[in-house]
mmCIF file of C-alpha atoms in Angstrom:
data_model
loop_
_atom_site.group_PDB
_atom_site.id
_atom_site.type_symbol
_atom_site.label_atom_id
_atom_site.label_comp_id
_atom_site.label_asym_id
_atom_site.label_seq_id
_atom_site.Cartn_x
_atom_site.Cartn_y
_atom_site.Cartn_z
ATOM 1 C CA MET A 1 26.905 18.097 4.246
ATOM 2 C CA LYS A 2 26.566 15.084 6.532
ATOM 3 C CA LYS A 3 24.814 12.081 5.043
ATOM 4 C CA LEU A 4 21.548 10.985 6.603
ATOM 5 C CA ASN A 5 21.233 7.422 7.872
ATOM 6 C CA VAL A 6 18.158 5.898 6.237
ATOM 7 C CA ALA A 7 16.864 2.423 7.101
ATOM 8 C CA LEU A 8 14.803 0.612 4.474
ATOM 9 C CA ILE A 9 12.551 -1.830 6.333
ATOM 10 C CA PHE A 10 11.127 -4.550 4.136
ATOM 11 C CA GLY A 11 9.633 -8.047 3.906
ATOM 12 C CA GLY A 12 7.111 -8.728 6.637
ATOM 13 C CA LYS A 13 4.542 -11.327 7.581
ATOM 14 C CA SER A 14 1.833 -10.363 5.097
ATOM 15 C CA GLY A 15 0.890 -12.084 1.881
ATOM 16 C CA GLU A 16 2.554 -9.199 0.064
ATOM 17 C CA HIS A 17 6.052 -10.119 1.267
ATOM 18 C CA GLU A 18 7.392 -10.620 -2.277
ATOM 19 C CA VAL A 19 5.910 -7.316 -3.424
ATOM 20 C CA SER A 20 7.851 -5.618 -0.631
ATOM 21 C CA LEU A 21 11.095 -7.245 -1.772
ATOM 22 C CA SER A 22 10.614 -5.956 -5.327
ATOM 23 C CA SER A 23 9.717 -2.451 -4.137
ATOM 24 C CA THR A 24 12.706 -2.319 -1.790
ATOM 25 C CA ALA A 25 15.148 -3.512 -4.447
ATOM 26 C CA SER A 26 13.950 -0.729 -6.726
ATOM 27 C CA ILE A 27 14.214 1.966 -4.029
ATOM 28 C CA TYR A 28 17.670 0.744 -2.991
ATOM 29 C CA LYS A 29 18.846 0.909 -6.597
ATOM 30 C CA HIS A 30 17.597 4.447 -7.162
ATOM 31 C CA ILE A 31 18.161 6.162 -3.802
ATOM 32 C CA ASP A 32 20.941 8.761 -3.909
ATOM 33 C CA LYS A 33 23.788 7.146 -1.984
ATOM 34 C CA ASP A 34 25.753 10.401 -2.099
ATOM 35 C CA LYS A 35 23.082 11.854 0.207
ATOM 36 C CA TYR A 36 22.213 8.831 2.324
ATOM 37 C CA ASN A 37 23.866 5.978 4.158
ATOM 38 C CA VAL A 38 21.391 3.219 3.372
ATOM 39 C CA PHE A 39 20.801 0.399 5.849
ATOM 40 C CA THR A 40 18.499 -2.494 5.005
ATOM 41 C CA ILE A 41 16.500 -4.299 7.673
ATOM 42 C CA GLY A 42 14.474 -7.292 6.575
ATOM 43 C CA ILE A 43 11.567 -8.961 8.338
ATOM 44 C CA THR A 44 11.119 -12.649 7.545
ATOM 45 C CA LYS A 45 7.760 -14.250 6.843
ATOM 46 C CA ASP A 46 7.696 -15.562 10.416
ATOM 47 C CA GLY A 47 8.398 -12.094 11.834
ATOM 48 C CA ARG A 48 12.150 -12.161 12.608
ATOM 49 C CA TRP A 49 14.021 -8.886 12.107
ATOM 50 C CA MET A 50 17.495 -9.161 10.573
ATOM 51 C CA TYR A 51 20.113 -6.757 9.279
ATOM 52 C CA TYR A 52 21.254 -7.325 5.709
ATOM 53 C CA GLU A 53 24.141 -5.593 3.958
ATOM 54 C CA GLY A 54 24.385 -6.328 0.257
ATOM 55 C CA ASN A 55 22.976 -5.656 -3.184
ATOM 56 C CA GLU A 56 19.380 -5.215 -4.275
ATOM 57 C CA GLU A 57 19.260 -8.407 -6.313
ATOM 58 C CA ASN A 58 19.559 -10.522 -3.173
ATOM 59 C CA ILE A 59 16.743 -8.521 -1.625
ATOM 60 C CA LYS A 60 14.524 -9.083 -4.628
ATOM 61 C CA ASN A 61 15.183 -12.826 -4.907
ATOM 62 C CA GLY A 62 14.899 -13.456 -1.156
ATOM 63 C CA GLU A 63 18.516 -14.568 -0.644
ATOM 64 C CA TRP A 64 19.000 -11.769 1.895
ATOM 65 C CA VAL A 65 17.592 -14.104 4.573
ATOM 66 C CA ASN A 66 20.547 -16.471 4.193
ATOM 67 C CA LEU A 67 23.063 -13.614 3.922
ATOM 68 C CA ALA A 68 21.815 -11.510 6.853
ATOM 69 C CA ASN A 69 24.183 -10.593 9.683
ATOM 70 C CA LYS A 70 22.412 -12.075 12.680
ATOM 71 C CA ASN A 71 24.946 -10.557 15.087
ATOM 72 C CA VAL A 72 23.778 -6.983 14.512
ATOM 73 C CA GLU A 73 21.252 -5.906 17.142
ATOM 74 C CA ILE A 74 18.264 -3.946 15.863
ATOM 75 C CA ASN A 75 17.033 -1.701 18.652
ATOM 76 C CA LEU A 76 14.182 0.675 17.849
ATOM 77 C CA VAL A 77 12.722 0.932 21.343
ATOM 78 C CA PRO A 78 14.313 3.374 23.809
ATOM 79 C CA VAL A 79 14.854 1.258 26.939
ATOM 80 C CA GLY A 80 17.029 2.445 29.821
ATOM 81 C CA ASN A 81 20.464 3.552 28.640
ATOM 82 C CA ARG A 82 20.430 1.466 25.440
ATOM 83 C CA GLU A 83 21.120 3.354 22.255
ATOM 84 C CA VAL A 84 18.370 3.388 19.655
ATOM 85 C CA GLY A 85 19.671 2.162 16.313
ATOM 86 C CA LEU A 86 21.803 -0.641 14.906
ATOM 87 C CA VAL A 87 24.352 -2.057 17.360
ATOM 88 C CA PHE A 88 27.250 -3.793 15.595
ATOM 89 C CA GLU A 89 29.524 -6.527 16.937
ATOM 90 C CA ASP A 90 32.346 -4.092 17.674
ATOM 91 C CA GLY A 91 30.021 -1.967 19.805
ATOM 92 C CA ARG A 92 29.519 0.698 17.157
ATOM 93 C CA VAL A 93 26.016 2.175 17.107
ATOM 94 C CA GLU A 94 24.468 3.628 13.963
ATOM 95 C CA LYS A 95 21.546 5.869 14.814
ATOM 96 C CA MET A 96 18.866 6.153 12.147
ATOM 97 C CA ASP A 97 17.754 9.584 10.969
ATOM 98 C CA VAL A 98 14.801 8.252 8.970
ATOM 99 C CA LEU A 99 12.972 4.934 8.806
ATOM 100 C CA PHE A 100 11.643 4.076 5.364
ATOM 101 C CA PRO A 101 9.093 1.264 5.586
ATOM 102 C CA VAL A 102 8.523 -0.608 2.355
ATOM 103 C CA LEU A 103 5.975 -2.973 3.847
ATOM 104 C CA HIS A 104 2.717 -3.645 2.029
ATOM 105 C CA GLY A 105 -0.350 -5.175 3.633
ATOM 106 C CA PRO A 106 -0.967 -6.294 7.238
ATOM 107 C CA TYR A 107 1.737 -5.563 9.834
ATOM 108 C CA GLY A 108 3.281 -2.959 7.563
ATOM 109 C CA GLU A 109 0.577 -0.776 6.062
ATOM 110 C CA ASP A 110 -2.086 -1.043 8.741
ATOM 111 C CA GLY A 111 -0.699 1.182 11.503
ATOM 112 C CA THR A 112 0.899 -1.561 13.592
ATOM 113 C CA ILE A 113 4.508 -0.913 12.653
ATOM 114 C CA GLN A 114 3.816 2.818 12.503
ATOM 115 C CA GLY A 115 3.009 2.573 16.231
ATOM 116 C CA LEU A 116 6.448 1.070 16.818
ATOM 117 C CA PHE A 117 8.027 3.890 14.825
ATOM 118 C CA GLU A 118 6.195 6.452 16.960
ATOM 119 C CA ILE A 119 7.642 4.819 20.083
ATOM 120 C CA SER A 120 11.118 4.885 18.515
ATOM 121 C CA GLN A 121 10.756 8.662 18.065
ATOM 122 C CA ILE A 122 12.541 8.366 14.707
ATOM 123 C CA PRO A 123 11.001 10.137 11.686
ATOM 124 C CA TYR A 124 9.477 7.694 9.219
ATOM 125 C CA VAL A 125 8.207 7.820 5.668
ATOM 126 C CA GLY A 126 4.485 7.636 5.066
ATOM 127 C CA CYS A 127 1.212 7.857 6.892
ATOM 128 C CA GLY A 128 0.843 7.667 10.666
ATOM 129 C CA VAL A 129 -1.014 5.149 12.799
ATOM 130 C CA LEU A 130 -4.544 6.434 12.206
ATOM 131 C CA ALA A 131 -4.307 7.039 8.462
ATOM 132 C CA SER A 132 -2.537 3.724 7.900
ATOM 133 C CA SER A 133 -5.117 1.702 9.815
ATOM 134 C CA VAL A 134 -8.100 3.473 8.244
ATOM 135 C CA GLY A 135 -6.629 3.261 4.743
ATOM 136 C CA MET A 136 -5.928 -0.442 5.159
ATOM 137 C CA ASP A 137 -9.421 -1.263 6.390
ATOM 138 C CA LYS A 138 -11.614 -1.078 3.293
ATOM 139 C CA LEU A 139 -14.837 -1.126 5.307
ATOM 140 C CA VAL A 140 -13.892 1.639 7.761
ATOM 141 C CA CYS A 141 -12.381 3.663 4.923
ATOM 142 C CA LYS A 142 -15.634 3.474 2.962
ATOM 143 C CA LYS A 143 -17.480 4.860 5.970
ATOM 144 C CA VAL A 144 -14.997 7.744 6.235
ATOM 145 C CA PHE A 145 -15.356 8.502 2.523
ATOM 146 C CA SER A 146 -19.131 8.511 2.941
ATOM 147 C CA GLN A 147 -18.801 11.038 5.761
ATOM 148 C CA ILE A 148 -16.617 13.257 3.570
ATOM 149 C CA GLY A 149 -19.175 12.998 0.775
ATOM 150 C CA LEU A 150 -17.036 11.214 -1.810
ATOM 151 C CA PRO A 151 -19.050 9.157 -4.339
ATOM 152 C CA GLN A 152 -18.706 5.352 -4.092
ATOM 153 C CA VAL A 153 -20.305 2.293 -5.663
ATOM 154 C CA ASP A 154 -22.924 0.502 -3.559
ATOM 155 C CA TYR A 155 -21.467 -1.945 -1.062
ATOM 156 C CA THR A 156 -22.243 -4.186 1.882
ATOM 157 C CA TYR A 157 -20.258 -6.582 4.044
ATOM 158 C CA THR A 158 -20.346 -9.833 5.964
ATOM 159 C CA THR A 159 -18.306 -11.334 8.790
ATOM 160 C CA LYS A 160 -16.896 -14.792 9.392
ATOM 161 C CA TRP A 161 -19.157 -15.203 12.437
ATOM 162 C CA SER A 162 -22.333 -14.166 10.581
ATOM 163 C CA PHE A 163 -21.476 -16.168 7.481
ATOM 164 C CA ASN A 164 -20.693 -19.348 9.382
ATOM 165 C CA LYS A 165 -23.842 -18.941 11.478
ATOM 166 C CA ASN A 166 -26.238 -18.695 8.528
ATOM 167 C CA GLU A 167 -24.634 -18.897 5.102
ATOM 168 C CA ASP A 168 -27.869 -18.794 3.066
ATOM 169 C CA GLN A 169 -29.232 -15.828 4.998
ATOM 170 C CA GLU A 170 -26.057 -13.850 4.381
ATOM 171 C CA LEU A 171 -26.032 -14.704 0.678
ATOM 172 C CA ASN A 172 -29.702 -13.700 0.379
ATOM 173 C CA SER A 173 -28.966 -10.421 2.129
ATOM 174 C CA ILE A 174 -26.066 -9.630 -0.210
ATOM 175 C CA GLU A 175 -28.128 -10.491 -3.301
ATOM 176 C CA SER A 176 -30.960 -8.235 -2.089
ATOM 177 C CA LYS A 177 -28.582 -5.256 -1.897
ATOM 178 C CA LEU A 178 -26.324 -5.799 -4.903
ATOM 179 C CA LYS A 179 -26.641 -7.095 -8.455
ATOM 180 C CA TYR A 180 -24.182 -9.379 -10.190
ATOM 181 C CA PRO A 181 -21.347 -8.963 -10.906
ATOM 182 C CA ILE A 182 -20.177 -8.429 -7.322
ATOM 183 C CA PHE A 183 -16.595 -7.883 -6.245
ATOM 184 C CA VAL A 184 -15.541 -9.756 -3.110
ATOM 185 C CA LYS A 185 -12.675 -8.345 -1.035
ATOM 186 C CA PRO A 186 -11.080 -9.073 2.351
ATOM 187 C CA ALA A 187 -11.541 -5.940 4.461
ATOM 188 C CA ASN A 188 -7.858 -5.759 5.391
ATOM 189 C CA LEU A 189 -5.510 -6.622 2.565
ATOM 190 C CA GLY A 190 -3.904 -4.921 -0.398
ATOM 191 C CA SER A 191 -2.453 -5.592 -3.854
ATOM 192 C CA SER A 192 -5.648 -7.399 -4.920
ATOM 193 C CA VAL A 193 -4.832 -10.406 -2.723
ATOM 194 C CA GLY A 194 -7.958 -12.477 -2.016
ATOM 195 C CA ILE A 195 -10.167 -10.445 -4.354
ATOM 196 C CA SER A 196 -12.550 -12.120 -6.782
ATOM 197 C CA LYS A 197 -15.391 -11.256 -9.133
ATOM 198 C CA ALA A 198 -18.648 -13.164 -8.673
ATOM 199 C CA CYS A 199 -21.181 -13.426 -11.491
ATOM 200 C CA ASN A 200 -23.535 -15.859 -9.743
ATOM 201 C CA ARG A 201 -24.349 -17.308 -6.324
ATOM 202 C CA GLU A 202 -21.869 -20.175 -6.646
ATOM 203 C CA GLU A 203 -19.003 -17.802 -7.435
ATOM 204 C CA LEU A 204 -20.131 -15.495 -4.631
ATOM 205 C CA LEU A 205 -19.971 -18.341 -2.122
ATOM 206 C CA LYS A 206 -16.550 -19.392 -3.371
ATOM 207 C CA GLY A 207 -15.263 -15.820 -3.322
ATOM 208 C CA ILE A 208 -16.433 -15.151 0.228
ATOM 209 C CA ASN A 209 -14.856 -18.375 1.500
ATOM 210 C CA GLU A 210 -11.616 -17.385 -0.239
ATOM 211 C CA ALA A 211 -11.669 -13.860 1.219
ATOM 212 C CA LEU A 212 -12.362 -15.228 4.701
ATOM 213 C CA GLN A 213 -9.017 -17.019 4.525
ATOM 214 C CA PHE A 214 -7.411 -13.579 4.784
ATOM 215 C CA ASP A 215 -9.727 -11.637 7.084
ATOM 216 C CA SER A 216 -12.743 -12.060 9.354
ATOM 217 C CA ARG A 217 -14.700 -9.376 7.458
ATOM 218 C CA VAL A 218 -15.473 -9.302 3.757
ATOM 219 C CA VAL A 219 -16.533 -6.279 1.713
ATOM 220 C CA LEU A 220 -18.951 -6.829 -1.201
ATOM 221 C CA GLU A 221 -19.005 -4.143 -3.893
ATOM 222 C CA GLN A 222 -21.352 -3.539 -6.777
ATOM 223 C CA GLY A 223 -19.488 -4.334 -9.975
ATOM 224 C CA VAL A 224 -19.566 -1.579 -12.575
ATOM 225 C CA ASN A 225 -18.372 -1.518 -16.164
ATOM 226 C CA ALA A 226 -15.719 1.033 -15.461
ATOM 227 C CA ARG A 227 -12.325 2.372 -16.369
ATOM 228 C CA GLU A 228 -9.731 2.221 -13.580
ATOM 229 C CA ILE A 229 -8.119 5.584 -12.880
ATOM 230 C CA GLU A 230 -5.344 6.141 -10.333
ATOM 231 C CA VAL A 231 -3.738 9.230 -8.814
ATOM 232 C CA ALA A 232 -0.588 9.615 -6.702
ATOM 233 C CA VAL A 233 -0.655 12.099 -3.822
ATOM 234 C CA LEU A 234 2.313 13.565 -1.976
ATOM 235 C CA GLY A 235 2.658 15.908 0.979
ATOM 236 C CA ASN A 236 1.888 16.576 4.620
ATOM 237 C CA ASP A 237 -0.076 19.768 5.245
ATOM 238 C CA GLU A 238 0.346 20.948 1.663
ATOM 239 C CA VAL A 239 -0.772 18.046 -0.532
ATOM 240 C CA LYS A 240 -0.304 17.710 -4.267
ATOM 241 C CA ALA A 241 -1.773 15.218 -6.708
ATOM 242 C CA SER A 242 -0.031 13.816 -9.763
ATOM 243 C CA ILE A 243 -1.407 13.503 -13.250
ATOM 244 C CA ALA A 244 -3.919 10.650 -13.226
ATOM 245 C CA GLY A 245 -3.192 7.395 -15.020
ATOM 246 C CA GLU A 246 -5.464 4.677 -16.340
ATOM 247 C CA ILE A 247 -4.945 0.956 -15.871
ATOM 248 C CA LYS A 248 -6.098 -1.270 -18.730
ATOM 249 C CA PRO A 249 -6.371 -4.724 -17.150
ATOM 250 C CA ALA A 250 -5.457 -7.753 -19.217
ATOM 251 C CA LYS A 251 -8.159 -9.680 -17.319
ATOM 252 C CA ASP A 252 -11.554 -8.832 -15.850
ATOM 253 C CA PHE A 253 -9.799 -6.762 -13.209
ATOM 254 C CA TYR A 254 -6.314 -5.696 -12.164
ATOM 255 C CA ASP A 255 -5.256 -8.665 -10.010
ATOM 256 C CA TYR A 256 -2.137 -9.530 -7.980
ATOM 257 C CA GLU A 257 -0.502 -11.557 -10.745
ATOM 258 C CA ASP A 258 -0.898 -8.748 -13.257
ATOM 259 C CA LYS A 259 0.350 -6.074 -10.852
ATOM 260 C CA TYR A 260 3.533 -7.774 -9.769
ATOM 261 C CA ILE A 261 4.332 -10.874 -11.843
ATOM 262 C CA ASN A 262 3.514 -10.791 -15.538
ATOM 263 C CA GLY A 263 2.704 -7.103 -16.001
ATOM 264 C CA ALA A 264 0.370 -7.961 -18.888
ATOM 265 C CA SER A 265 -1.900 -4.990 -18.300
ATOM 266 C CA THR A 266 -1.174 -1.714 -20.028
ATOM 267 C CA TYR A 267 -1.641 1.825 -18.820
ATOM 268 C CA ASP A 268 -2.023 5.366 -20.092
ATOM 269 C CA ILE A 269 -0.317 8.231 -18.296
ATOM 270 C CA PRO A 270 -1.947 10.668 -18.479
ATOM 271 C CA ALA A 271 -5.348 9.007 -18.533
ATOM 272 C CA ASN A 272 -7.384 9.817 -21.625
ATOM 273 C CA ILE A 273 -10.080 11.797 -19.828
ATOM 274 C CA SER A 274 -11.388 15.336 -20.030
ATOM 275 C CA ASP A 275 -9.612 18.181 -18.250
ATOM 276 C CA GLU A 276 -12.660 18.523 -16.017
ATOM 277 C CA ASP A 277 -12.556 14.859 -14.991
ATOM 278 C CA MET A 278 -8.801 15.043 -14.471
ATOM 279 C CA GLU A 279 -9.124 17.988 -12.113
ATOM 280 C CA ASN A 280 -12.104 16.444 -10.320
ATOM 281 C CA ILE A 281 -10.259 13.174 -9.712
ATOM 282 C CA ARG A 282 -7.103 14.915 -8.515
ATOM 283 C CA GLN A 283 -9.105 17.056 -6.103
ATOM 284 C CA MET A 284 -11.025 14.063 -4.739
ATOM 285 C CA ALA A 285 -7.727 12.241 -4.211
ATOM 286 C CA ILE A 286 -6.456 15.119 -2.080
ATOM 287 C CA GLU A 287 -9.744 15.211 -0.132
ATOM 288 C CA ALA A 288 -9.531 11.472 0.531
ATOM 289 C CA PHE A 289 -5.908 11.756 1.688
ATOM 290 C CA LYS A 290 -6.668 14.656 4.019
ATOM 291 C CA GLY A 291 -9.840 12.923 5.187
ATOM 292 C CA ILE A 292 -7.900 10.039 6.707
ATOM 293 C CA ASP A 293 -5.177 12.431 7.994
ATOM 294 C CA GLY A 294 -2.629 11.165 5.477
ATOM 295 C CA LYS A 295 1.042 12.075 5.549
ATOM 296 C CA GLY A 296 3.789 11.510 3.003
ATOM 297 C CA LEU A 297 2.283 9.451 0.238
ATOM 298 C CA SER A 298 -0.701 7.491 -0.982
ATOM 299 C CA ARG A 299 -2.183 6.230 -4.222
ATOM 300 C CA VAL A 300 -5.903 6.818 -4.658
ATOM 301 C CA ASP A 301 -7.894 4.601 -7.025
ATOM 302 C CA PHE A 302 -11.101 5.524 -8.851
ATOM 303 C CA PHE A 303 -13.682 4.016 -11.191
ATOM 304 C CA LYS A 304 -15.119 5.934 -14.151
ATOM 305 C CA ASP A 305 -18.330 4.293 -15.347
ATOM 306 C CA LYS A 306 -18.060 3.605 -19.082
ATOM 307 C CA GLU A 307 -21.777 4.131 -19.627
ATOM 308 C CA THR A 308 -22.720 7.057 -17.386
ATOM 309 C CA GLY A 309 -19.327 8.742 -17.017
ATOM 310 C CA GLU A 310 -19.793 8.831 -13.238
ATOM 311 C CA ILE A 311 -16.645 8.808 -11.120
ATOM 312 C CA PHE A 312 -16.428 6.760 -7.918
ATOM 313 C CA ILE A 313 -13.601 6.567 -5.424
ATOM 314 C CA ASN A 314 -12.497 2.969 -4.914
ATOM 315 C CA GLU A 315 -9.779 2.932 -2.249
ATOM 316 C CA ILE A 316 -6.650 4.574 -0.903
ATOM 317 C CA ASN A 317 -3.299 2.799 -0.588
ATOM 318 C CA THR A 318 -1.034 4.397 2.016
ATOM 319 C CA LEU A 319 2.065 2.388 1.041
ATOM 320 C CA PRO A 320 1.648 1.777 -2.693
ATOM 321 C CA GLY A 321 3.932 -0.450 -4.704
ATOM 322 C CA PHE A 322 7.310 1.009 -5.638
ATOM 323 C CA THR A 323 8.443 -1.566 -8.203
ATOM 324 C CA ASN A 324 9.677 -0.606 -11.650
ATOM 325 C CA ILE A 325 6.182 -1.241 -13.052
ATOM 326 C CA SER A 326 4.281 0.443 -10.197
ATOM 327 C CA MET A 327 1.915 3.257 -11.011
ATOM 328 C CA TYR A 328 2.810 5.536 -8.082
ATOM 329 C CA PRO A 329 6.347 6.478 -9.195
ATOM 330 C CA LYS A 330 5.353 6.377 -12.868
ATOM 331 C CA MET A 331 2.591 8.936 -12.362
ATOM 332 C CA TRP A 332 4.944 11.279 -10.525
ATOM 333 C CA GLU A 333 7.557 10.824 -13.220
ATOM 334 C CA ALA A 334 4.962 11.882 -15.793
ATOM 335 C CA THR A 335 4.150 14.900 -13.610
ATOM 336 C CA GLY A 336 7.804 15.950 -13.596
ATOM 337 C CA LEU A 337 9.203 14.315 -10.440
ATOM 338 C CA GLU A 338 11.868 11.719 -11.199
ATOM 339 C CA TYR A 339 12.149 8.509 -9.165
ATOM 340 C CA SER A 340 15.249 9.457 -7.136
ATOM 341 C CA ASN A 341 13.869 12.948 -6.481
ATOM 342 C CA LEU A 342 10.605 11.371 -5.339
ATOM 343 C CA ILE A 343 12.544 9.334 -2.782
ATOM 344 C CA ASP A 344 14.273 12.532 -1.613
ATOM 345 C CA ARG A 345 10.920 14.263 -1.227
ATOM 346 C CA LEU A 346 9.471 11.406 0.835
ATOM 347 C CA ILE A 347 12.453 11.497 3.178
ATOM 348 C CA ASP A 348 12.134 15.292 3.537
ATOM 349 C CA LEU A 349 8.427 14.934 4.323
ATOM 350 C CA ALA A 350 9.181 12.331 6.989
ATOM 351 C CA ILE A 351 11.581 14.722 8.716
ATOM 352 C CA ASP A 352 9.204 17.693 8.347
ATOM 353 C CA ALA A 353 6.344 15.701 9.905
ATOM 354 C CA LYS A 354 8.303 15.373 13.165
ATOM 355 C CA LYS A 355 9.273 19.059 13.462
#
């Protein structure tokens, strides 16, 4: 059987560049190289695309930038008679059968690069343009979830223009709608970048100013004393949900440092919840995924109120972390789908989506 040419596309201009490197190194290590010819295409922090051929350690530590072959042309746009694929110095062209983006955050998870992939007409892993952009935008996604009828914590939002115009008025408005503690989040960012917890007006002001460094809109959510439950979903038309897992943050909440650097938080897979709650959460995850027209994969995050037992959907991540401590592959592993087989399934789904 002929091997498929698979291009892992990693790095990118977002604040989650290093997360992408770790995820890509892990995928490269575990992908079945008897089935696939694996090509690695890195995007630098300033947006330059370069072909790298080497081991995963140099991807993870960032050395790939210095080792990249700058003479290989990366052509993903069909123009005239030019071949779509990788054009090597000797004139050889390697056409890609599947593009596998491992790009978290803006420019990689928000529908922008998915638009390029659509133009390339090459099958690609993960959600399409619409689902990616909706899933990335926390504010728009909340409105979609409301339309579907999924339960959420109370929330409001502010914009850079409104906040700069009348800071006190915006703070008063937020405080009239929500009680402390309040979670402050940039509307378009992932991996807990720019997120803070405010317990008073001073912290709220600081948190909003911090979030506005990353986006022009800021989502404010009612803080709840809750357990953090996550579910992995997989599929195109037929969608399945994994066993749910529970994150036990080492701090007040599961932040960027804990997710990708020190790994101090612990987790339970499966989550220690009732069978009824488990089924309810898994079903809501599938509804959320279908509601944004998801394809391939996503991780859906929930809150379970410690006092009332209520379950709220938090957000959906259309390109979740794939590092060795990431919940998405771990939850599927606990459900019976091993890491390398999960990669196979994602590639199959990418091809099926284009049939």
